[in-house]
Each structure stands twice: as structure tokens, then as C-alpha cells.
Amino acid sequence: MTSTDIRDHAPLRAAMTGPVLAPADPGYDEARSVWNGDIDRRPAVIARCTGPADVAAALAYAQETGLRVAVRGGGHGYWGAAVPEGGIMIDLSLLDSVTVDPEARRARVGGGAKLAQLDAATQEHGLAVPAGTVSHTGVGGLTLGGGFGWLTKQHGLSIDNLESVEIVLADGRCVRASATEHPDLFWAVRGGGGNFGVVTEFEFRLHPVGPLVHLGLFFVEQERATHALRTARDLFDDLPADATPAIACISAPPAPFVPQEHHFRPGVAIMVVGFGSGEEHAAAVAPLRAALEPLFEAVTPLPYVALQQLLDDGAFWGVRAYSKGLFLDELSDAAIDVIADRTGRRDAPMSQLLTFPLTGAYRDVADADTAWGGRRDTGWLMAIEGVAPDPESFVGARQWARDTWEQLVPIAGSPAGYVNTMPEQDDRALLATYGQDKYRRLAQVKGVYDPTNVFAVNANIKPA
Ligand code: FAD
């Protein structure tokens, strides 16, 4: 290969069907940008793959040239694992088709699809699969790390509904992994992240959902945050099985359902999404409303796809974000005191602390059945997010998230947190998250399918 070839990436262009973008090519800057505006890296080349053959060609080229490999699904990874400085970005955004078989209740989803595409295609048939709460997030990274959302209480994590994957391995082979084909690999991709290969297609099991669901949102001002958090903790267990709750310590958005005088007011939003009838939902949220005495509320039916887009505006493309995750066995008074204190000290209004109880179908799966980083008997998943629109206020927002996490770790008893909310490679937190046994098993599978750690730009498991 001549030096002109390398600069121009001519061999890669010749080997691929999809476009190849080098820094001088039109579209390069757009293609290298990801959701987190704090990430500004320049890959040597971007391979926009149209299928497994393109992925294999990009991997072969990386091997020939020694370029570091990173994989881009929806571009929402918090620390920009999709964008390798000076490396090759295997960009899956053209692989975004979703095909639904309503009879079999199955969806085949391209490795670069967004949740919005998945939800729209499945809801055409009154079906859905558990996924995240912001519709522009990628199915790829979300699923490989676990994937939780409004349907997790009813149907588990996204990985609990995965039937199979089509995956291109480090050596370029394309295989299908399922309960019967490469079962070790299938176990590992259900929680082990992008460590094992490039998933070009996910196959999900679907469930009847909607099309209408019911939202209950009760906003309590920051001054009564402790009361709101304790009330939520004490009453969530009484909710029916088809009602999913969550707690968001936020500033009230300038949304139509928020009275103007409360726009940007800090406080606690207690949310309950009901998947049954309107009457059932009204009855389910009545005790919460009575105990919370909210400043304002929004209780309304809405289409499931609208629910999935409800939080989109608060997480717009290009915002700067830093996230830390934690699991709590219980939402103790001590944890609540720290949460109430720290959320009162946010100086960036977009920063937030989200707390989700992990109950119902989440707990029905045995710990060893998937590589999910977390225990199935843990109580709460917490995401602490420092978020700001500009670099100056982002410095304080990031520090707020770090300090809040530091204060909560002793109460949690461990730095373990959801791998998809980790802000950087943190081997100590990763080991705590998977636990010794699961980490060892993941390292063994990594040793079989990616022994030289080609897929290293992620929450990285070192090959055994
Ligand atoms: P990318 O940055 O493209 O990828 C992230 C990682 O996954 C990379 O390491 C990449 O190599 C790997 N990867 C992605 N696709 C593939 C693939 N097809 N094959 C192999 N490897 C791949 N998580 C939840 O569970 N629930 C939520 O409600 C939720 N909400 C979120 C909201 C926002 C605004 C953001 C930013 C994140 C949210 N997350 C949520 C976390 C989310 O799951 C992770 O950020 C996830 O990594 C995003 O995946 P992506 O494909 O968009 O990201």
C-alpha cells in the first residue's frame, strides 16, 4: 500500500459498498459528531457500512493499517466511544432498517437504528420492545449494555427480549448468535457491550403495547424534595404491575403542561406510566397525588410513541453531558438526604438525577442468564447527569455530577453502576458492576472471539 493509498484510503473505498469519509471529504464533520457536544475527535477515516461485508472490509483495513477501531451505533455513548481519535470509525447509521413480523411478534433491527425507528415500526402493529426513554438514542449501544425504560417493569430489559444477533467478529466472520448458535457469545452480548463484535442486526421479541398509555407526572418543588422522595419510595410498591414509576430531580421544563410561573423551577418530578386503562391509572396515582400535594401535575393519555419522545427536548443533540451511574439496594433516608441536598445545589438547570426502581419482570431473570452488569435483586438504578449547553457552565455541571456520585458511593456500598452511564473507562467500577464471576466469564468469551482486543474502545473487558 503506498502512502497516497493510506492518505486517501483508496483500498477501503474500493473494498466497501458504502461511503468512506476522510477528513477532506464532504460530510466528514457531520459524520464524526455525536450526541455529546463535549466530544470533538477526528477519526482518520469513517466507514459508513451498508451491511456485514462492509464491516468485514473495514475491520480488515484496520488490521492492515493498524488503525484503532471504534463502532458507532446511535452516537449517544456518554464518553464518545464511537469516535476514535486518529482511528477508524465503523459507522452503522446507514444500517437502520426495522422489519416487523406481527404474527411471530418479532422485529429485525439494523445495528445503527434509533429507538424512534424501532418504536414507530413496532407500534404500527400495536407492539413494542423495552428500550430507552429518549427516542434519538441508538438501539445498538443501548441494547448491548442492557437497555431499560418504561416497559422494563412489565417485560424486562431490552436484552431480556433479544432472540438473536447477527454479528461480525474481529476476524471478519459474520455469525448469528442465539440460545442455540454460539450461546456463549449470545450470553456475552446481552450486557457485555460492544466488546465482542459489530452487531449488524438485532432480533427482538415484541409485546402488545398501547397505542395509548397514561402518563401521571407530579412535580414537587425543591424545598419539599425530601418529602417527595420519601413518599415515592413508600408508595411505589403499592402501584399495580402495569404501572411503571420513576423519579426525576430536574428543573421544570418550559413545556406546555408546566404553568409559566414554574418554568425552570427546581424540584422533583414523580412519574408513573400506566399501561392499563385510564380508570386504572387514575386509581393508581390517586394516593401519590394526595400524599405529594404537587405544585402542578400532568395526568393524561398519550400515544406510546409520544411517551417515548417526551424527554427528547431535554436531551437535545449537541448538549454537553457527563454521567455517572449507581445501583442502590434501597432508597434509604440517608440516600434521600444526599439526593435532596445535592439536587438543591445544581447550578446548571439541565443537570439531573434520575432514579428508577428495578422491579417486576426485571427481577424474573436469573443473574447468570445474561451478562447484565448489575444484580437482579438490586432495588434502584440511578443516573447522575451533569448537563449544560455551553463549555463554561459544563465545567461546574460535570463537577456537580462527580461530587454527587462520590457522596452516594458510600451509601450504595459500591461504585457499581449501569455500564451505559459510565463516563469513561473505569476498571474498578467495571469489575464492581459485573462482579468477579461474570467479569471472568466475559473475559473468557472475549478471549475466544476477540483475543487481540480489536474492540477496545468501549467499556472494555480485557481478553482472558
Ligand atoms: P454509540 O455511542 O454509537 O455507541 C456506544 C457504544 O456501543 C460504543 O462502545 C459502540 O462501540 C457500541 N455499539 C453501538 N452500537 C453497536 C453495534 N451495533 N454493534 C457493536 N457495538 C455497538 N440507556 C438506557 O438503558 N435507557 C435509557 O432510557 C437511556 N436514555 C438515554 C438518554 C440519553 C439522552 C443518552 C445520551 C443516553 C441514554 N441511555 C439510556 C444510555 C445509552 O444506553 C448509552 O448511551 C448507549 O451507549 C447509547 O448507544 P448508541 O448506539 O446511541 O451509542
Coordinates of C-alpha atoms and ligand atoms in Angstrom, one line a residue:
M1 CA 0.0 0.0 0.0
T2 CA 1.5 3.4 -1.0
S3 CA 1.4 6.4 1.3
T4 CA -1.1 8.1 -1.1
D5 CA -3.3 5.0 -0.7
I6 CA -3.2 5.4 3.0
R7 CA -3.9 9.1 3.0
D8 CA -6.8 8.6 0.6
H9 CA -7.9 5.2 2.0
A10 CA -8.3 4.1 -1.6
P11 CA -8.2 0.3 -0.7
L12 CA -11.0 0.8 1.8
R13 CA -13.0 2.8 -0.8
A14 CA -12.5 0.0 -3.3
A15 CA -13.5 -2.7 -0.8
M16 CA -16.7 -1.1 0.5
T17 CA -20.1 -0.6 -1.0
G18 CA -20.9 2.2 1.5
P19 CA -19.3 5.7 1.5
V20 CA -15.9 6.2 3.1
L21 CA -15.2 9.6 4.5
A22 CA -11.7 11.0 5.1
P23 CA -11.2 14.5 6.7
A24 CA -11.2 16.3 3.3
D25 CA -14.4 14.6 2.2
P26 CA -17.8 16.5 2.4
G27 CA -19.9 15.2 5.2
Y28 CA -16.9 14.2 7.4
D29 CA -17.5 16.7 10.1
E30 CA -21.2 15.8 10.4
A31 CA -20.4 12.1 10.5
R32 CA -17.8 12.4 13.2
S33 CA -20.2 14.4 15.5
V34 CA -22.0 12.6 18.2
W35 CA -24.8 13.5 20.7
N36 CA -22.5 14.7 23.5
G37 CA -21.2 18.1 22.3
D38 CA -18.2 17.7 24.6
I39 CA -16.7 15.1 22.3
D40 CA -14.6 16.6 19.4
R41 CA -12.4 13.9 18.0
R42 CA -11.2 13.4 14.5
P43 CA -11.0 9.8 13.2
A44 CA -8.6 9.1 10.3
V45 CA -11.4 7.6 8.4
I46 CA -15.1 6.9 8.7
A47 CA -16.5 3.7 7.1
R48 CA -20.3 4.1 6.6
C49 CA -21.2 0.4 6.4
T50 CA -24.2 -0.9 4.4
G51 CA -24.0 -4.5 5.7
P52 CA -21.8 -7.2 7.2
A53 CA -19.5 -7.3 4.2
D54 CA -18.7 -3.6 4.6
V55 CA -18.0 -4.1 8.3
A56 CA -15.7 -7.0 7.5
A57 CA -13.8 -4.9 4.9
A58 CA -13.4 -2.1 7.4
L59 CA -12.1 -4.5 10.0
A60 CA -9.6 -6.0 7.5
Y61 CA -8.4 -2.5 6.6
A62 CA -8.0 -1.6 10.2
Q63 CA -5.8 -4.7 10.7
E64 CA -3.7 -3.8 7.6
T65 CA -3.1 -0.2 8.6
G66 CA -3.0 -0.6 12.4
L67 CA -5.9 1.8 12.8
R68 CA -7.7 1.7 16.1
V69 CA -11.3 0.6 15.7
A70 CA -14.5 2.1 17.2
V71 CA -18.1 1.4 16.4
R72 CA -20.9 4.0 16.1
G73 CA -24.5 2.9 16.6
G74 CA -26.7 5.9 17.5
G75 CA -23.8 8.1 18.7
H76 CA -25.3 8.5 22.3
G77 CA -22.5 6.9 24.3
Y78 CA -21.7 9.4 27.1
W79 CA -17.9 9.4 26.6
G80 CA -17.9 9.2 22.8
A81 CA -16.7 5.7 22.5
A82 CA -18.0 5.8 18.9
V83 CA -15.3 8.3 17.8
P84 CA -11.6 7.2 17.9
E85 CA -9.1 10.0 17.6
G86 CA -7.0 9.1 14.5
G87 CA -8.6 5.7 14.2
I88 CA -11.4 4.1 12.0
M89 CA -15.0 4.7 12.9
I90 CA -17.2 1.8 11.8
D91 CA -20.4 3.8 11.3
L92 CA -23.6 1.8 11.3
S93 CA -26.0 4.7 10.9
L94 CA -27.0 3.5 7.4
L95 CA -28.0 0.2 8.8
D96 CA -31.2 1.5 10.3
S97 CA -34.0 -0.7 8.8
V98 CA -36.6 -2.2 11.1
T99 CA -38.7 -5.2 9.8
V100 CA -41.6 -6.4 11.9
D101 CA -43.3 -9.8 11.7
P102 CA -46.6 -9.1 13.6
E103 CA -47.7 -12.7 13.5
A104 CA -44.5 -14.1 15.1
R105 CA -44.1 -10.9 17.2
R106 CA -40.6 -10.4 16.1
A107 CA -38.6 -7.4 14.9
R108 CA -35.3 -7.4 13.0
V109 CA -33.5 -4.2 13.6
G110 CA -30.4 -2.8 12.0
G111 CA -27.4 -2.2 14.2
G112 CA -27.5 1.6 13.7
A113 CA -31.2 2.1 14.1
K114 CA -32.6 4.7 16.6
L115 CA -35.3 3.9 19.2
A116 CA -37.7 6.2 17.3
Q117 CA -37.5 4.0 14.2
L118 CA -37.9 0.8 16.3
D119 CA -40.9 2.3 18.2
A120 CA -42.6 3.6 15.1
A121 CA -42.3 0.3 13.2
T122 CA -43.5 -1.9 16.0
Q123 CA -46.3 0.4 17.1
E124 CA -47.8 0.2 13.6
H125 CA -48.8 -3.3 14.8
G126 CA -49.6 -2.3 18.4
L127 CA -46.3 -3.9 19.5
A128 CA -43.2 -2.8 21.4
V129 CA -40.0 -4.0 23.0
P130 CA -38.5 -2.4 26.2
A131 CA -36.0 0.3 25.2
G132 CA -34.8 3.7 26.5
T133 CA -36.7 6.9 27.3
V134 CA -35.2 9.2 24.7
S135 CA -36.2 8.4 21.2
H136 CA -33.0 9.5 19.4
T137 CA -30.8 7.1 21.3
G138 CA -29.3 4.2 19.4
V139 CA -30.7 0.7 19.7
G140 CA -27.1 -0.7 19.3
G141 CA -25.3 0.6 22.3
L142 CA -28.4 0.7 24.5
T143 CA -29.2 -2.9 23.9
L144 CA -25.6 -4.3 24.2
G145 CA -25.3 -2.6 27.6
G146 CA -28.7 -3.8 28.9
G147 CA -31.4 -1.3 27.9
F148 CA -34.0 -0.2 30.4
G149 CA -37.1 2.0 30.0
W150 CA -40.8 2.4 30.7
L151 CA -41.5 -1.2 29.8
T152 CA -38.8 -2.8 31.9
K153 CA -41.1 -3.5 34.9
Q154 CA -43.5 -5.4 32.6
H155 CA -41.1 -7.1 30.2
G156 CA -37.6 -6.7 31.5
L157 CA -34.5 -5.1 29.9
S158 CA -34.0 -4.9 26.1
I159 CA -31.5 -7.8 26.4
D160 CA -34.2 -10.0 28.1
N161 CA -36.2 -9.7 24.9
L162 CA -33.4 -10.4 22.5
E163 CA -33.8 -13.5 20.4
S164 CA -30.6 -13.4 18.3
V165 CA -28.0 -11.1 16.8
E166 CA -26.1 -11.1 13.5
I167 CA -22.6 -10.1 14.4
V168 CA -19.3 -9.5 12.6
L169 CA -16.4 -10.8 14.6
A170 CA -12.9 -9.4 14.9
D171 CA -11.6 -11.8 12.2
G172 CA -14.4 -10.7 9.8
R173 CA -16.6 -13.7 10.1
C174 CA -20.3 -13.0 10.2
V175 CA -22.2 -15.3 12.6
R176 CA -25.6 -15.5 14.2
A177 CA -25.7 -15.8 18.0
S178 CA -28.7 -17.1 19.8
A179 CA -29.6 -19.6 22.5
T180 CA -28.6 -22.4 20.2
E181 CA -25.9 -20.8 17.9
H182 CA -22.7 -19.6 19.7
P183 CA -24.6 -19.5 23.0
D184 CA -21.5 -18.2 24.9
L185 CA -21.4 -15.2 22.6
F186 CA -25.1 -14.7 22.8
W187 CA -24.8 -14.6 26.6
A188 CA -22.0 -12.1 26.4
V189 CA -23.6 -9.6 24.1
R190 CA -26.6 -9.4 26.4
G191 CA -24.9 -6.8 28.7
G192 CA -21.2 -7.1 27.8
G193 CA -21.4 -4.1 25.4
G194 CA -19.6 -3.7 22.1
N195 CA -16.7 -5.9 23.3
F196 CA -17.4 -9.0 21.1
G197 CA -18.1 -7.7 17.6
V198 CA -20.2 -5.5 15.4
V199 CA -23.9 -6.3 15.6
T200 CA -25.4 -5.6 12.2
E201 CA -28.9 -6.9 13.2
F202 CA -30.8 -7.5 16.4
E203 CA -33.8 -9.8 16.6
F204 CA -36.3 -8.8 19.3
R205 CA -39.4 -10.5 20.8
L206 CA -42.3 -8.0 20.9
H207 CA -45.3 -7.4 23.2
P208 CA -48.7 -5.8 22.7
V209 CA -48.4 -2.2 24.0
G210 CA -50.7 0.8 23.6
P211 CA -51.2 2.5 21.2
L212 CA -52.4 4.7 24.1
V213 CA -50.7 4.7 27.5
H214 CA -51.2 7.0 30.5
L215 CA -48.8 9.5 32.0
G216 CA -49.0 10.8 35.6
L217 CA -46.4 13.5 36.4
F218 CA -46.5 15.2 39.8
F219 CA -44.0 18.0 40.4
V220 CA -42.9 18.9 43.9
E221 CA -40.8 22.0 44.5
Q222 CA -37.1 21.5 45.6
E223 CA -37.9 22.8 49.1
R224 CA -40.0 19.7 49.7
A225 CA -37.7 17.3 47.8
T226 CA -37.2 15.0 50.9
H227 CA -40.9 14.7 51.3
A228 CA -41.4 13.9 47.6
L229 CA -38.6 11.3 47.5
R230 CA -39.8 9.5 50.7
T231 CA -43.4 9.5 49.5
A232 CA -42.4 8.0 46.2
R233 CA -40.3 5.3 47.9
D234 CA -43.0 4.4 50.3
L235 CA -45.9 4.3 47.7
F236 CA -44.2 2.9 44.6
D237 CA -44.6 -0.7 45.9
D238 CA -48.4 -0.3 46.0
L239 CA -48.6 0.5 42.3
P240 CA -50.2 -2.2 40.1
A241 CA -47.9 -4.4 38.0
D242 CA -48.7 -2.4 34.8
A243 CA -47.8 1.0 36.2
T244 CA -44.1 2.0 35.9
P245 CA -42.8 4.7 38.2
A246 CA -39.7 6.9 38.0
I247 CA -38.2 9.9 39.9
A248 CA -36.6 12.8 38.1
C249 CA -34.8 15.5 40.1
I250 CA -34.9 18.2 37.4
S251 CA -35.8 21.8 36.7
A252 CA -39.3 22.1 35.3
P253 CA -39.1 22.4 31.6
P254 CA -40.7 25.2 29.6
A255 CA -43.3 22.7 28.3
P256 CA -46.9 23.5 27.6
F257 CA -48.1 21.4 30.6
V258 CA -45.9 23.4 33.0
P259 CA -47.6 26.7 34.3
Q260 CA -45.4 29.6 33.1
E261 CA -44.5 30.8 36.6
H262 CA -42.9 27.4 37.3
H263 CA -40.7 27.2 34.2
F264 CA -37.1 26.2 35.2
R265 CA -38.1 25.8 38.9
P266 CA -36.0 23.1 40.5
G267 CA -37.9 20.2 42.0
V268 CA -38.8 16.5 41.9
A269 CA -41.0 15.0 39.2
I270 CA -42.6 11.8 40.3
M271 CA -43.8 10.0 37.2
V272 CA -46.0 7.0 36.7
V273 CA -46.7 5.5 33.3
G274 CA -49.8 3.2 33.2
F275 CA -50.2 0.6 30.5
G276 CA -53.7 -0.4 31.5
S277 CA -57.0 1.6 31.3
G278 CA -57.4 5.3 32.1
E279 CA -59.6 4.4 35.1
E280 CA -56.9 2.0 36.5
H281 CA -54.3 4.7 36.1
A282 CA -56.3 7.4 37.8
A283 CA -56.9 5.0 40.7
A284 CA -53.2 4.0 40.8
V285 CA -51.9 7.6 41.0
A286 CA -54.5 9.0 43.4
P287 CA -52.7 8.1 46.6
L288 CA -49.5 9.6 45.3
R289 CA -51.2 12.8 44.3
A290 CA -52.8 13.1 47.8
A291 CA -49.6 12.5 49.6
L292 CA -47.4 14.6 47.4
E293 CA -49.6 17.7 47.2
P294 CA -47.8 18.6 44.0
L295 CA -47.1 22.2 42.8
F296 CA -48.5 21.2 39.4
E297 CA -49.3 17.9 37.6
A298 CA -49.9 16.4 34.2
V299 CA -52.2 13.4 34.1
T300 CA -53.1 12.4 30.5
P301 CA -53.4 9.6 28.0
L302 CA -50.8 9.8 25.2
P303 CA -49.6 7.6 22.4
Y304 CA -46.8 5.2 23.4
V305 CA -44.6 6.8 20.7
A306 CA -45.2 10.2 22.2
L307 CA -44.3 8.9 25.6
Q308 CA -41.0 7.7 24.1
Q309 CA -40.3 11.2 22.8
L310 CA -41.5 13.0 26.0
L311 CA -37.9 13.6 27.3
D312 CA -36.3 14.2 23.9
D313 CA -36.2 18.0 24.1
G314 CA -34.3 18.0 27.4
A315 CA -31.6 15.9 25.8
F316 CA -31.0 17.7 22.5
W317 CA -28.2 16.8 20.1
G318 CA -25.0 18.7 20.8
V319 CA -25.6 19.4 24.5
R320 CA -22.6 18.7 26.8
A321 CA -23.1 15.8 29.2
Y322 CA -21.2 13.8 31.9
S323 CA -23.0 10.9 33.5
K324 CA -22.3 8.6 36.5
G325 CA -24.4 5.6 37.4
L326 CA -25.0 3.8 40.7
F327 CA -27.2 0.9 42.0
L328 CA -28.9 1.2 45.4
D329 CA -30.3 -1.8 47.2
E330 CA -32.7 0.6 49.0
L331 CA -33.6 4.2 48.8
S332 CA -32.7 4.8 52.4
D333 CA -33.3 8.0 54.3
A334 CA -29.6 8.6 54.2
A335 CA -29.6 8.3 50.3
I336 CA -32.6 10.6 50.1
D337 CA -30.9 13.2 52.3
V338 CA -27.9 13.3 50.0
I339 CA -30.1 13.4 46.8
A340 CA -32.2 16.2 48.2
D341 CA -29.2 18.2 49.3
R342 CA -27.2 17.7 46.1
T343 CA -30.1 18.3 43.7
G344 CA -30.6 21.6 45.6
R345 CA -27.0 22.5 44.7
R346 CA -27.2 22.1 40.9
D347 CA -26.1 25.3 39.3
A348 CA -26.7 24.1 35.7
P349 CA -30.5 23.8 35.3
M350 CA -30.2 20.9 32.8
S351 CA -28.3 18.7 35.2
Q352 CA -30.5 16.0 36.6
L353 CA -30.6 13.0 38.9
L354 CA -32.8 10.1 37.7
T355 CA -33.9 7.2 39.9
F356 CA -35.7 4.1 38.7
P357 CA -37.0 1.3 40.8
L358 CA -36.0 -2.1 39.4
T359 CA -38.9 -4.4 40.0
G360 CA -41.3 -6.8 38.2
A361 CA -40.0 -8.6 35.1
Y362 CA -36.5 -7.2 35.7
R363 CA -36.2 -9.5 38.7
D364 CA -37.7 -12.5 36.9
V365 CA -34.4 -13.2 35.1
A366 CA -31.7 -15.1 36.8
D367 CA -28.4 -13.3 37.3
A368 CA -26.4 -15.8 35.4
D369 CA -28.7 -15.9 32.4
T370 CA -27.3 -12.7 30.8
A371 CA -24.2 -10.7 31.1
W372 CA -26.1 -7.7 32.5
G373 CA -23.8 -5.6 34.7
G374 CA -25.9 -5.4 37.8
R375 CA -27.7 -7.7 40.2
R376 CA -31.3 -8.7 39.5
D377 CA -32.2 -8.3 43.2
T378 CA -30.9 -4.7 43.4
G379 CA -33.5 -2.1 44.1
W380 CA -32.8 1.1 42.3
L381 CA -30.9 2.4 39.3
M382 CA -29.6 5.9 39.5
A383 CA -28.2 8.2 36.7
I384 CA -26.5 11.4 37.8
E385 CA -26.1 13.7 34.9
G386 CA -24.2 16.9 34.7
V387 CA -25.6 18.6 31.6
A388 CA -25.0 22.1 30.1
P389 CA -25.4 23.8 26.7
D390 CA -22.0 25.6 26.8
P391 CA -18.5 24.7 27.7
E392 CA -18.3 27.3 30.6
S393 CA -21.3 26.1 32.6
F394 CA -20.4 22.5 31.7
V395 CA -17.3 22.6 33.9
G396 CA -19.5 23.1 37.0
A397 CA -22.1 20.7 35.9
R398 CA -19.6 17.9 35.5
Q399 CA -18.1 18.6 38.9
W400 CA -21.6 18.5 40.4
A401 CA -22.2 15.0 39.0
R402 CA -18.8 13.8 40.2
D403 CA -19.3 15.2 43.7
T404 CA -22.8 13.8 44.0
W405 CA -21.6 10.4 42.9
E406 CA -18.8 10.5 45.4
Q407 CA -21.2 11.2 48.2
L408 CA -23.6 8.4 47.2
V409 CA -21.0 5.7 46.7
P410 CA -20.5 5.0 50.5
I411 CA -24.3 4.7 50.9
A412 CA -24.5 2.4 47.8
G413 CA -21.6 0.4 49.2
S414 CA -20.1 0.0 45.8
P415 CA -19.1 2.1 42.7
A416 CA -21.1 -0.4 40.6
G417 CA -23.4 1.4 38.1
Y418 CA -25.1 0.8 34.8
V419 CA -22.3 0.4 32.2
N420 CA -24.1 2.6 29.7
T421 CA -24.0 5.6 32.1
M422 CA -20.2 5.3 32.8
P423 CA -18.4 8.5 31.8
E424 CA -15.0 6.9 31.0
Q425 CA -13.1 3.6 31.1
D426 CA -13.1 2.8 34.9
D427 CA -11.8 -0.7 35.5
R428 CA -12.6 -0.6 39.2
A429 CA -16.2 0.4 38.6
L430 CA -16.5 -2.1 35.7
L431 CA -15.3 -5.0 37.9
A432 CA -17.7 -4.0 40.7
T433 CA -20.5 -3.7 38.1
Y434 CA -20.1 -7.2 36.7
G435 CA -18.8 -8.9 39.8
Q436 CA -15.8 -11.3 39.8
D437 CA -17.6 -14.3 38.3
K438 CA -19.4 -12.5 35.5
Y439 CA -16.3 -10.5 34.6
R440 CA -14.2 -13.6 34.4
R441 CA -16.8 -15.3 32.2
L442 CA -16.9 -12.3 29.9
A443 CA -13.1 -12.2 29.7
Q444 CA -13.1 -15.8 28.7
V445 CA -15.7 -15.2 25.9
K446 CA -13.7 -12.2 24.8
G447 CA -10.6 -14.4 24.7
V448 CA -12.4 -16.7 22.2
Y449 CA -14.0 -14.1 19.9
D450 CA -11.7 -11.1 20.2
P451 CA -8.4 -12.4 21.6
T452 CA -6.3 -9.3 20.5
N453 CA -8.9 -6.8 21.8
V454 CA -9.8 -5.2 18.4
F455 CA -12.9 -3.9 20.0
A456 CA -11.3 -1.9 22.8
V457 CA -12.9 1.5 22.6
N458 CA -15.8 0.7 24.8
A459 CA -16.4 -0.3 28.5
N460 CA -13.6 -2.6 27.8
I461 CA -13.3 -6.2 29.0
K462 CA -9.7 -7.5 28.7
P463 CA -9.5 -10.9 27.0
A464 CA -8.6 -13.8 29.3
Ligands
FAD1 P1 -22.8 4.9 20.4 O1 -22.0 6.0 21.0 O2 -23.0 4.8 19.0 O3 -22.3 3.5 21.0 C1 -21.9 3.3 22.3 C2 -21.1 2.0 22.5 O4 -21.9 0.9 22.0 C3 -19.8 2.1 21.7 O5 -18.9 1.5 22.5 C4 -20.1 1.3 20.5 O6 -18.9 0.7 20.1 C5 -21.2 0.2 21.0 N1 -22.1 -0.1 19.9 C6 -23.2 0.7 19.5 N2 -23.8 0.0 18.5 C7 -23.2 -1.2 18.3 C8 -23.4 -2.3 17.4 N3 -24.5 -2.3 16.6 N4 -22.5 -3.3 17.5 C9 -21.5 -3.3 18.3 N5 -21.2 -2.3 19.2 C10 -22.1 -1.2 19.2 N6 -29.9 3.8 28.4 C11 -31.0 3.1 28.8 O7 -30.8 1.9 29.0 N7 -32.2 3.7 29.0 C12 -32.4 5.0 28.8 O8 -33.6 5.4 28.9 C13 -31.4 5.8 28.3 N8 -31.6 7.1 28.0 C14 -30.5 7.8 27.5 C15 -30.8 9.1 27.0 C16 -29.7 9.8 26.5 C17 -30.0 11.3 26.0 C18 -28.4 9.3 26.4 C19 -27.3 10.1 25.9 C20 -28.2 8.0 26.8 C21 -29.2 7.2 27.3 N9 -29.0 5.9 27.8 C22 -30.1 5.2 28.2 C23 -27.7 5.4 27.7 C24 -27.5 4.7 26.4 O9 -27.9 3.3 26.5 C25 -26.0 4.6 26.0 O10 -25.5 6.0 25.9 C26 -25.7 3.9 24.8 O11 -24.3 3.6 24.7 C27 -26.1 4.6 23.5 O12 -26.0 3.8 22.4 P2 -25.7 4.4 20.9 O13 -25.7 3.3 20.0 O14 -26.6 5.5 20.7 O15 -24.2 5.0 21.2

